[in-house]
Coordinates of C-alpha atoms in Angstrom, one line a residue:
M11 CA -54.8 33.1 -8.1
L12 CA -57.6 35.1 -6.5
M13 CA -57.0 38.0 -8.8
A14 CA -57.1 35.7 -11.8
I15 CA -60.5 34.4 -10.7
R16 CA -61.7 38.0 -10.3
H17 CA -60.5 39.0 -13.8
L18 CA -62.0 35.8 -15.3
G19 CA -65.3 36.6 -13.5
R20 CA -65.4 40.1 -14.9
L21 CA -64.5 38.9 -18.4
L22 CA -67.2 36.3 -18.3
R23 CA -69.8 38.8 -17.1
W24 CA -68.7 41.3 -19.8
G25 CA -68.6 38.6 -22.4
R26 CA -72.1 37.6 -21.6
R27 CA -73.3 41.2 -22.1
M28 CA -71.4 41.5 -25.4
A29 CA -72.7 38.1 -26.5
R30 CA -76.3 39.3 -26.3
H31 CA -75.3 41.8 -29.0
G32 CA -73.5 39.2 -31.1
A33 CA -70.2 41.0 -30.5
L34 CA -68.3 37.8 -29.7
R35 CA -69.1 36.0 -33.0
P36 CA -65.7 37.0 -34.6
F37 CA -64.0 35.2 -31.7
E38 CA -65.5 31.9 -33.0
D39 CA -63.3 32.1 -36.1
A40 CA -61.6 28.8 -36.9
R41 CA -58.2 30.6 -37.1
L42 CA -58.3 31.5 -33.4
P43 CA -57.1 29.2 -30.6
A44 CA -59.6 26.5 -29.6
S45 CA -59.8 27.9 -26.0
I46 CA -60.9 31.3 -27.2
R47 CA -63.5 29.8 -29.6
L48 CA -64.9 27.7 -26.9
V49 CA -65.3 30.6 -24.4
A50 CA -67.0 32.7 -27.1
R51 CA -69.5 29.9 -27.9
I52 CA -70.3 29.2 -24.3
A53 CA -71.0 32.9 -23.7
R54 CA -73.4 33.0 -26.6
L55 CA -75.5 30.1 -25.6
G56 CA -79.1 31.1 -24.9
S57 CA -78.3 34.8 -25.4
G58 CA -80.4 35.4 -28.4
A59 CA -77.4 37.0 -30.2
P60 CA -78.2 38.6 -33.5
A61 CA -76.6 37.3 -36.6
T62 CA -74.9 40.7 -37.4
P63 CA -72.6 41.7 -34.6
D64 CA -73.5 44.9 -32.8
F65 CA -70.0 45.8 -31.4
A66 CA -71.0 49.3 -30.3
G67 CA -74.0 48.1 -28.4
G68 CA -72.1 45.3 -26.7
L69 CA -69.4 47.6 -25.4
A70 CA -71.9 50.2 -24.3
A71 CA -73.6 47.5 -22.2
V72 CA -70.4 46.7 -20.5
G73 CA -69.8 50.1 -19.0
P74 CA -68.0 53.5 -19.2
A75 CA -64.5 52.2 -19.5
A76 CA -65.5 49.8 -22.3
I77 CA -67.1 52.7 -24.2
K78 CA -63.8 54.6 -24.1
L79 CA -61.9 51.4 -25.1
G80 CA -64.3 50.9 -28.0
Q81 CA -63.7 54.4 -29.2
A82 CA -59.9 53.7 -29.1
L83 CA -60.3 50.4 -30.9
A84 CA -62.4 52.1 -33.6
T85 CA -59.1 53.6 -34.8
R86 CA -57.4 50.1 -35.0
P87 CA -59.0 48.2 -37.8
D88 CA -55.7 46.4 -38.2
L89 CA -56.3 44.9 -34.7
I90 CA -60.1 44.3 -34.8
G91 CA -60.9 44.2 -38.5
L92 CA -62.6 46.7 -40.8
E93 CA -66.1 45.6 -40.1
A94 CA -65.8 45.9 -36.3
A95 CA -63.9 49.3 -36.6
A96 CA -66.7 50.7 -38.8
D97 CA -69.3 49.6 -36.3
L98 CA -67.4 51.0 -33.3
A99 CA -67.1 54.3 -35.2
R100 CA -70.7 55.0 -34.4
L101 CA -70.2 54.4 -30.7
Q102 CA -71.5 57.6 -29.1
D103 CA -70.0 58.6 -25.7
N104 CA -73.5 59.8 -24.6
L105 CA -75.1 58.6 -21.4
P106 CA -77.9 59.9 -19.2
P107 CA -76.6 62.7 -16.9
V108 CA -76.3 62.3 -13.2
P109 CA -79.1 64.4 -11.6
F110 CA -77.9 67.8 -10.3
S111 CA -79.0 67.0 -6.8
A112 CA -76.5 64.0 -6.8
I113 CA -73.5 66.1 -7.9
E114 CA -74.2 69.4 -6.1
A115 CA -72.2 68.2 -3.1
Q116 CA -69.3 67.5 -5.4
I117 CA -69.5 71.1 -6.8
N118 CA -69.6 72.5 -3.3
A119 CA -66.5 70.5 -2.4
A120 CA -64.7 71.7 -5.5
C121 CA -65.6 75.3 -4.6
G122 CA -64.5 74.9 -1.0
G123 CA -67.9 75.9 0.2
R124 CA -71.3 76.9 -1.3
W125 CA -71.1 77.1 -5.0
Q126 CA -73.3 80.2 -4.9
D127 CA -70.3 82.1 -3.5
R128 CA -68.4 81.6 -6.8
F129 CA -71.1 81.3 -9.4
Q130 CA -74.2 83.4 -10.1
S131 CA -76.0 80.4 -11.5
I132 CA -75.4 76.8 -12.7
D133 CA -77.9 75.3 -15.1
P134 CA -79.1 72.1 -13.4
V135 CA -79.8 70.5 -16.8
A136 CA -76.5 69.1 -18.3
V137 CA -75.8 70.2 -21.8
G138 CA -73.8 67.1 -22.4
A139 CA -73.1 63.8 -20.5
A140 CA -70.4 61.3 -21.4
S141 CA -69.0 58.2 -19.8
I142 CA -66.4 60.1 -17.8
A143 CA -67.9 63.5 -17.1
Q144 CA -70.9 65.8 -17.8
V145 CA -71.1 69.5 -18.6
H146 CA -73.3 72.3 -17.3
R147 CA -73.6 75.9 -18.4
A148 CA -72.8 78.4 -15.7
V149 CA -72.2 82.1 -15.0
T150 CA -69.4 83.1 -12.7
S151 CA -69.8 85.7 -9.9
E152 CA -68.2 88.2 -12.3
G153 CA -70.9 87.6 -14.9
R154 CA -68.8 85.5 -17.4
A155 CA -70.5 82.6 -19.2
V156 CA -68.5 79.4 -18.7
A157 CA -68.7 75.6 -19.2
L158 CA -68.5 73.6 -16.0
K159 CA -67.3 70.0 -16.4
L160 CA -67.6 67.5 -13.6
L161 CA -66.4 63.9 -13.2
R162 CA -69.1 61.4 -12.7
P163 CA -69.3 60.1 -9.1
G164 CA -67.5 56.8 -8.6
I165 CA -66.0 56.8 -12.2
E166 CA -62.4 56.6 -11.0
A167 CA -62.9 53.3 -9.1
D168 CA -64.9 51.8 -12.0
V169 CA -62.1 52.6 -14.5
A170 CA -59.3 51.4 -12.2
S171 CA -60.8 48.0 -11.8
A172 CA -61.6 47.7 -15.5
L173 CA -58.1 48.6 -16.5
K174 CA -56.6 45.9 -14.3
T175 CA -58.7 43.3 -16.1
Y176 CA -57.8 44.7 -19.6
E177 CA -54.1 44.5 -18.7
W178 CA -54.5 40.9 -17.5
A179 CA -56.4 39.9 -20.6
A180 CA -53.9 41.7 -23.0
G181 CA -51.0 39.9 -21.4
H182 CA -52.6 36.5 -21.9
L183 CA -53.5 37.3 -25.5
E184 CA -49.9 38.5 -26.3
A185 CA -48.6 35.3 -24.8
L186 CA -50.4 33.3 -27.5
G187 CA -47.7 34.7 -29.9
G188 CA -48.1 34.9 -33.7
E189 CA -50.4 37.7 -34.9
F190 CA -51.3 38.5 -31.3
A191 CA -47.7 39.3 -30.5
R192 CA -47.2 41.5 -33.6
L193 CA -50.3 43.6 -32.7
R194 CA -48.9 44.2 -29.2
P195 CA -52.2 44.3 -27.2
R196 CA -50.3 45.1 -24.0
A197 CA -48.8 48.2 -25.6
V198 CA -52.3 49.2 -26.9
I199 CA -53.9 48.8 -23.5
A200 CA -50.9 50.7 -21.9
T201 CA -51.5 53.6 -24.3
F202 CA -55.3 53.5 -23.6
K203 CA -54.6 53.5 -19.9
G204 CA -52.5 56.7 -20.3
W205 CA -55.4 58.4 -22.2
I206 CA -58.1 57.5 -19.8
E207 CA -56.2 58.2 -16.6
A208 CA -55.3 61.7 -18.0
E209 CA -59.1 62.2 -18.6
L210 CA -59.8 61.5 -15.0
D211 CA -57.7 64.5 -13.8
L212 CA -59.5 67.6 -15.0
R213 CA -56.5 69.7 -14.0
R214 CA -54.6 67.9 -16.7
E215 CA -57.3 68.8 -19.1
A216 CA -57.1 72.4 -18.1
A217 CA -53.3 72.4 -18.7
N218 CA -53.9 70.7 -22.1
C219 CA -56.4 73.4 -23.0
S220 CA -53.9 76.1 -22.0
E221 CA -51.1 74.6 -24.0
V222 CA -53.2 74.1 -27.1
G223 CA -54.3 77.7 -26.8
E224 CA -50.7 78.9 -26.8
I225 CA -49.8 76.7 -29.9
L226 CA -52.8 78.1 -31.8
A227 CA -52.4 81.7 -30.8
G228 CA -51.1 82.4 -34.3
E229 CA -54.2 80.8 -35.9
A230 CA -56.7 83.7 -35.4
D231 CA -59.7 81.7 -36.8
F232 CA -59.1 78.7 -34.5
V233 CA -60.6 79.6 -31.1
V234 CA -59.5 77.8 -27.9
P235 CA -61.4 78.7 -24.7
A236 CA -59.5 80.3 -21.8
V237 CA -59.2 78.3 -18.5
D238 CA -60.5 79.7 -15.2
W239 CA -57.7 78.4 -13.1
Q240 CA -59.0 79.8 -9.9
R241 CA -62.2 77.7 -10.1
S242 CA -60.8 74.5 -11.7
T243 CA -59.8 71.4 -9.6
R244 CA -59.1 67.8 -10.2
K245 CA -62.8 66.9 -10.4
M246 CA -64.1 70.2 -11.9
L247 CA -63.0 72.2 -14.9
V248 CA -64.2 75.7 -15.7
I249 CA -63.5 77.2 -19.2
D250 CA -65.0 80.0 -21.3
W251 CA -68.3 79.1 -23.0
I252 CA -68.3 78.8 -26.8
D253 CA -71.4 79.9 -28.6
G254 CA -71.6 78.2 -32.0
V255 CA -73.0 75.5 -34.2
K256 CA -71.7 72.0 -33.5
V257 CA -70.2 70.5 -36.7
S258 CA -72.2 67.3 -35.9
D259 CA -75.5 69.2 -36.3
R260 CA -75.9 68.6 -40.0
A261 CA -79.1 70.6 -40.5
A262 CA -77.7 73.7 -38.7
M263 CA -74.4 73.3 -40.6
A264 CA -76.3 73.2 -44.0
A265 CA -78.1 76.5 -43.1
L266 CA -74.9 78.4 -42.4
D267 CA -73.6 81.0 -44.9
I268 CA -69.8 80.5 -44.4
D269 CA -66.6 80.2 -46.4
R270 CA -66.3 76.4 -46.1
A271 CA -63.1 76.0 -48.0
H272 CA -61.4 78.6 -45.7
L273 CA -62.7 76.9 -42.5
A274 CA -61.5 73.4 -43.7
R275 CA -58.0 74.9 -44.3
V276 CA -58.1 76.5 -40.8
L277 CA -58.9 73.1 -39.3
V278 CA -56.2 71.2 -41.2
H279 CA -53.5 73.9 -40.6
G280 CA -54.5 74.1 -37.0
F281 CA -54.0 70.4 -36.6
L282 CA -50.7 70.5 -38.4
A283 CA -49.5 73.4 -36.3
Q284 CA -50.1 71.2 -33.2
A285 CA -48.9 67.8 -34.4
I286 CA -46.1 68.6 -36.8
A287 CA -44.8 71.9 -35.6
K288 CA -45.0 71.4 -31.8
G289 CA -45.6 67.7 -31.3
F290 CA -48.5 68.3 -29.0
F291 CA -52.1 68.0 -30.3
H292 CA -55.7 67.7 -29.4
A293 CA -56.4 64.0 -30.1
D294 CA -60.2 64.0 -30.0
L295 CA -61.1 66.4 -32.9
H296 CA -64.4 64.8 -33.8
Q297 CA -67.5 66.7 -35.0
G298 CA -69.0 66.9 -31.5
N299 CA -66.0 68.7 -30.1
L300 CA -65.8 71.4 -32.9
F301 CA -68.0 74.4 -33.4
I302 CA -68.6 76.9 -36.2
I303 CA -68.7 80.3 -34.6
P304 CA -70.7 82.6 -36.9
A305 CA -69.6 86.2 -37.6
D306 CA -70.4 88.6 -34.8
E307 CA -69.4 92.1 -33.5
R308 CA -65.9 90.7 -32.6
C309 CA -65.1 89.1 -36.0
D310 CA -66.7 89.7 -39.4
H311 CA -66.3 86.1 -40.6
A312 CA -66.9 82.6 -39.2
R313 CA -64.3 80.8 -37.1
I314 CA -63.8 77.3 -35.6
G315 CA -64.0 76.6 -31.9
V316 CA -62.8 73.5 -30.1
I317 CA -63.6 72.0 -26.7
D318 CA -62.9 68.8 -24.7
F319 CA -59.1 68.5 -24.1
G320 CA -59.1 65.3 -22.2
I321 CA -57.2 63.3 -24.8
V322 CA -54.0 64.8 -26.2
G323 CA -51.0 63.3 -28.0
R324 CA -47.2 63.9 -28.0
I325 CA -44.6 62.9 -30.5
N326 CA -40.9 63.9 -30.3
R327 CA -39.1 65.9 -32.8
R328 CA -37.3 63.0 -34.5
A329 CA -40.7 61.2 -35.0
R330 CA -42.2 64.4 -36.3
L331 CA -39.4 64.8 -38.9
Y332 CA -40.0 61.2 -40.0
L333 CA -43.7 61.8 -40.2
A334 CA -43.4 65.0 -42.2
E335 CA -41.1 63.4 -44.7
I336 CA -43.4 60.4 -45.0
L337 CA -46.4 62.7 -45.7
H338 CA -44.5 64.8 -48.1
G339 CA -43.1 61.7 -49.9
L340 CA -46.6 60.2 -50.3
V341 CA -48.1 63.4 -51.6
T342 CA -45.3 63.9 -54.1
G343 CA -45.0 60.2 -55.0
N344 CA -41.4 59.8 -53.7
Y345 CA -42.0 56.2 -52.5
A346 CA -38.3 55.3 -52.4
R347 CA -37.7 58.0 -49.8
V348 CA -40.8 57.0 -47.8
A349 CA -39.4 53.4 -47.7
E350 CA -36.0 54.6 -46.6
I351 CA -37.6 56.6 -43.7
H352 CA -39.5 53.6 -42.5
F353 CA -36.3 51.6 -42.3
E354 CA -34.4 54.5 -40.7
A355 CA -37.1 54.9 -38.1
G356 CA -37.1 51.2 -37.3
Y357 CA -40.8 50.8 -38.4
V358 CA -39.9 47.9 -40.7
P359 CA -37.6 45.0 -39.6
P360 CA -34.2 45.4 -41.3
H361 CA -34.2 42.0 -43.0
H362 CA -36.8 43.2 -45.5
N363 CA -35.9 44.8 -48.8
P364 CA -36.4 48.6 -49.0
A365 CA -37.1 48.5 -52.7
A366 CA -39.8 45.9 -52.3
F367 CA -41.3 48.0 -49.6
A368 CA -41.3 51.1 -51.8
T369 CA -43.1 49.1 -54.6
A370 CA -45.7 48.0 -52.1
L371 CA -46.3 51.6 -51.0
R372 CA -46.6 52.6 -54.7
A373 CA -49.4 50.0 -55.2
V374 CA -51.4 51.7 -52.5
G375 CA -50.4 55.3 -53.0
E376 CA -50.7 55.8 -56.8
P377 CA -54.4 55.0 -57.1
I378 CA -55.3 57.9 -54.7
R379 CA -52.8 60.6 -55.7
G380 CA -54.5 63.7 -56.9
R381 CA -58.0 62.4 -56.1
Q382 CA -60.4 64.1 -53.7
A383 CA -61.0 62.2 -50.5
K384 CA -64.6 61.7 -51.2
D385 CA -63.6 59.7 -54.4
I386 CA -61.3 57.3 -52.5
A387 CA -62.5 53.9 -51.4
I388 CA -61.3 54.0 -47.8
T389 CA -62.0 50.3 -47.3
G390 CA -59.7 49.3 -50.2
L391 CA -57.0 51.8 -49.1
L392 CA -57.0 50.4 -45.5
E393 CA -57.0 46.8 -46.7
G394 CA -53.9 47.6 -48.8
L395 CA -52.1 49.3 -45.9
F396 CA -52.9 46.5 -43.5
S397 CA -51.6 44.0 -46.1
I398 CA -48.3 45.9 -46.2
T399 CA -48.0 45.9 -42.4
R400 CA -48.6 42.1 -42.3
S401 CA -46.3 41.3 -45.2
F402 CA -43.4 43.3 -43.9
E403 CA -44.0 42.3 -40.2
M404 CA -44.4 45.9 -39.1
P405 CA -45.0 46.1 -35.3
V406 CA -47.6 48.5 -34.0
Q407 CA -46.1 51.9 -33.0
P408 CA -48.0 52.9 -29.9
H409 CA -46.7 56.5 -29.9
L410 CA -48.3 57.0 -33.3
L411 CA -51.7 55.5 -32.5
L412 CA -53.2 58.8 -31.3
L413 CA -51.8 60.6 -34.3
Q414 CA -53.2 58.1 -36.8
K415 CA -56.6 58.3 -35.1
T416 CA -56.6 62.1 -35.1
M417 CA -55.6 62.4 -38.7
V418 CA -58.6 60.2 -39.7
M419 CA -60.9 62.4 -37.6
V420 CA -59.5 65.7 -39.0
E421 CA -60.0 64.5 -42.6
G422 CA -63.6 63.4 -41.7
V423 CA -64.4 66.8 -40.1
A424 CA -62.8 68.7 -43.0
L425 CA -65.0 66.8 -45.4
T426 CA -68.1 67.6 -43.3
I427 CA -67.3 71.3 -43.4
D428 CA -66.3 71.3 -47.1
P429 CA -67.1 68.2 -49.1
Q430 CA -64.8 69.3 -51.9
V431 CA -61.7 69.6 -49.7
N432 CA -58.6 67.5 -50.4
M433 CA -56.8 67.2 -47.1
W434 CA -53.5 66.2 -48.7
E435 CA -53.5 69.2 -51.1
V436 CA -54.2 71.5 -48.2
A437 CA -51.5 69.9 -46.0
E438 CA -48.8 69.7 -48.7
P439 CA -47.6 73.3 -48.7
Y440 CA -47.5 73.4 -44.9
V441 CA -45.6 70.1 -44.6
R442 CA -43.2 71.1 -47.4
D443 CA -42.3 74.4 -45.8
W444 CA -41.9 72.8 -42.4
V445 CA -39.6 70.0 -43.8
R446 CA -37.6 72.7 -45.6
D447 CA -37.3 74.8 -42.4
E448 CA -36.5 71.8 -40.1
M449 CA -34.2 69.8 -42.5
G450 CA -32.6 72.5 -44.6
P451 CA -28.9 73.4 -44.3
E452 CA -29.4 76.0 -41.7
A453 CA -31.4 73.7 -39.5
L454 CA -28.9 70.8 -39.9
I455 CA -26.0 73.2 -38.9
A456 CA -28.0 74.5 -35.9
D457 CA -28.9 70.9 -34.8
T458 CA -25.2 69.9 -35.0
L459 CA -24.1 72.9 -33.0
V460 CA -26.7 72.2 -30.3
L461 CA -25.8 68.5 -30.1
N462 CA -22.0 69.2 -29.9
L463 CA -22.5 71.9 -27.3
R464 CA -24.5 69.5 -25.2
A465 CA -21.7 66.9 -25.5
L466 CA -19.1 69.5 -24.6
N467 CA -21.0 70.4 -21.5
Q468 CA -20.8 66.8 -20.3
L469 CA -17.0 66.7 -20.5
P470 CA -16.3 68.0 -17.0
R471 CA -18.7 65.5 -15.5
I472 CA -17.2 62.6 -17.5
F473 CA -13.7 63.8 -16.4
R474 CA -14.7 63.9 -12.7
Q475 CA -16.2 60.4 -12.9
W476 CA -13.0 59.1 -14.6
V477 CA -10.9 60.6 -11.8
A478 CA -13.1 59.1 -9.1
A479 CA -12.9 55.7 -10.7
N480 CA -9.1 55.9 -11.2
P481 CA -7.6 57.3 -7.9
M482 CA -3.9 58.1 -7.4
P483 CA -1.8 55.1 -6.3
G484 CA -1.0 55.0 -2.5
A485 CA 2.3 54.8 -0.7
A486 CA 2.3 51.0 -0.2
P487 CA 4.3 49.0 -2.9
P488 CA 2.3 47.0 -5.3
Q489 CA 1.6 43.4 -4.2
A490 CA 2.8 40.3 -6.1
P491 CA 0.0 38.6 -8.0
L492 CA -1.8 35.9 -6.1
P493 CA -2.5 32.4 -7.5
P494 CA -6.0 31.9 -8.8
L495 CA -8.7 30.7 -6.4
P496 CA -9.3 27.0 -6.4
A497 CA -12.2 25.7 -8.4
R498 CA -15.5 25.4 -6.5
T499 CA -16.6 21.9 -5.6
P500 CA -20.0 21.2 -7.2
G501 CA -22.7 21.3 -4.5
W502 CA -20.5 23.1 -2.0
S503 CA -20.9 26.8 -1.3
T504 CA -18.1 28.9 0.2
G505 CA -20.0 29.0 3.6
W506 CA -20.1 25.2 3.8
V507 CA -16.4 24.9 2.9
L508 CA -15.5 27.4 5.7
L509 CA -17.7 25.6 8.2
A510 CA -16.2 22.2 7.3
A511 CA -12.6 23.7 7.6
G512 CA -13.5 25.1 11.1
V513 CA -14.9 21.8 12.3
G514 CA -11.8 20.0 11.0
A515 CA -9.4 22.4 12.8
A516 CA -11.4 22.0 16.0
A517 CA -11.2 18.2 15.8
V518 CA -7.4 18.3 15.3
A519 CA -7.0 20.6 18.3
L520 CA -9.1 18.4 20.5
F521 CA -8.0 14.9 19.5
G522 CA -4.7 15.4 17.7

């Protein structure tokens, strides 16, 4: 009960802050339960809320964990609506940095002593500050330029308390049933919890950076910084400094003399190499995390650099095969096969008609086939897709949330680099070749052999378990079958029956 009061208190406090930005107005919709409408109206009273909701401003006023949650929800217009998602897309993860004097002790602790013993210099002015961490430029004792990333003091406790309240609220929402149950808010919050908890351990980010670097080793024009493992800890990450122009800097980007079509292909192929080929991908590929590295003495043409590996995604091989076939089917217009895959993967409840689902996909896919992304009305496309998910009762797939979010990001960045790019045309040859390699006759034979060998390797264990469960009969002759136990008297347990029998026997011995 006490925890429920704490959660309600936090929600009311946060709700009041959001109400001042009009961010609770959608919760006054007549289609929502009366209790939710009442709470939203009470929170808005006397707040001076604007008529147009400012969702980004409301969540930014709540705190760092809410900023991260807002960025995650921006990729879920099916859950919060297109208008709210578009507003949250402008939510910037930029906060004033913690003064260097306030974090210097944390740097010393991470270095195991004075930081001057391991670094020649650390710029006291942060080059970037977000809700979870901030970044400073530094030079190691060997003279190498690096980026030094530090967790904000106290952020772990703040996030932990916020997550508990999010989980509590999501459980109560899902219990309302209907559309709330279909959207699976508990699964959404569980996925978000995994993302943000991973961001709070900078050793995990270092490992993510290293793994992405291995995956992209074959993509020479996609640069991943190396990790300084000796200086990195749970609260401090040290990686190579990348000199370049941020893709988010439109003016600087416009002044660059680069092969834009080539760099857009590098970005798309680099993402596909991670997500489709390996099932492990950088899941925060927005403009602020990507750089254009101009030509220099090491390379005669521009390249792409990437930073910030706090959020990554994983999808298993079976899901990747389904995804690749879906993408290839949509690009080629094979809607029947796309529908079959959705049913095989369990994405659509089996009581629906695959042919009807294929027709619904065609209604959304045909108007955009062969068109450039800049000519596609994204709002209309999303409305069509969400209509399909509702009509065919498709539950949310938490393992695909990050992938969906990242695909949208990659397309947006590719268009920023080259406004003429068509992501699907760039992706189609890669996906087609991967599907052929992974689902061709040779691959199917290899998969079958591997599965059968694994099964054969289990036979000795299965045999030993069977022997242990079926021991050899002993020397004693088998007993005759016993009559069945008498039916239990309602209300009497075995213990009470034995006690009553003992008392009866004693009475006969004493008074008989």
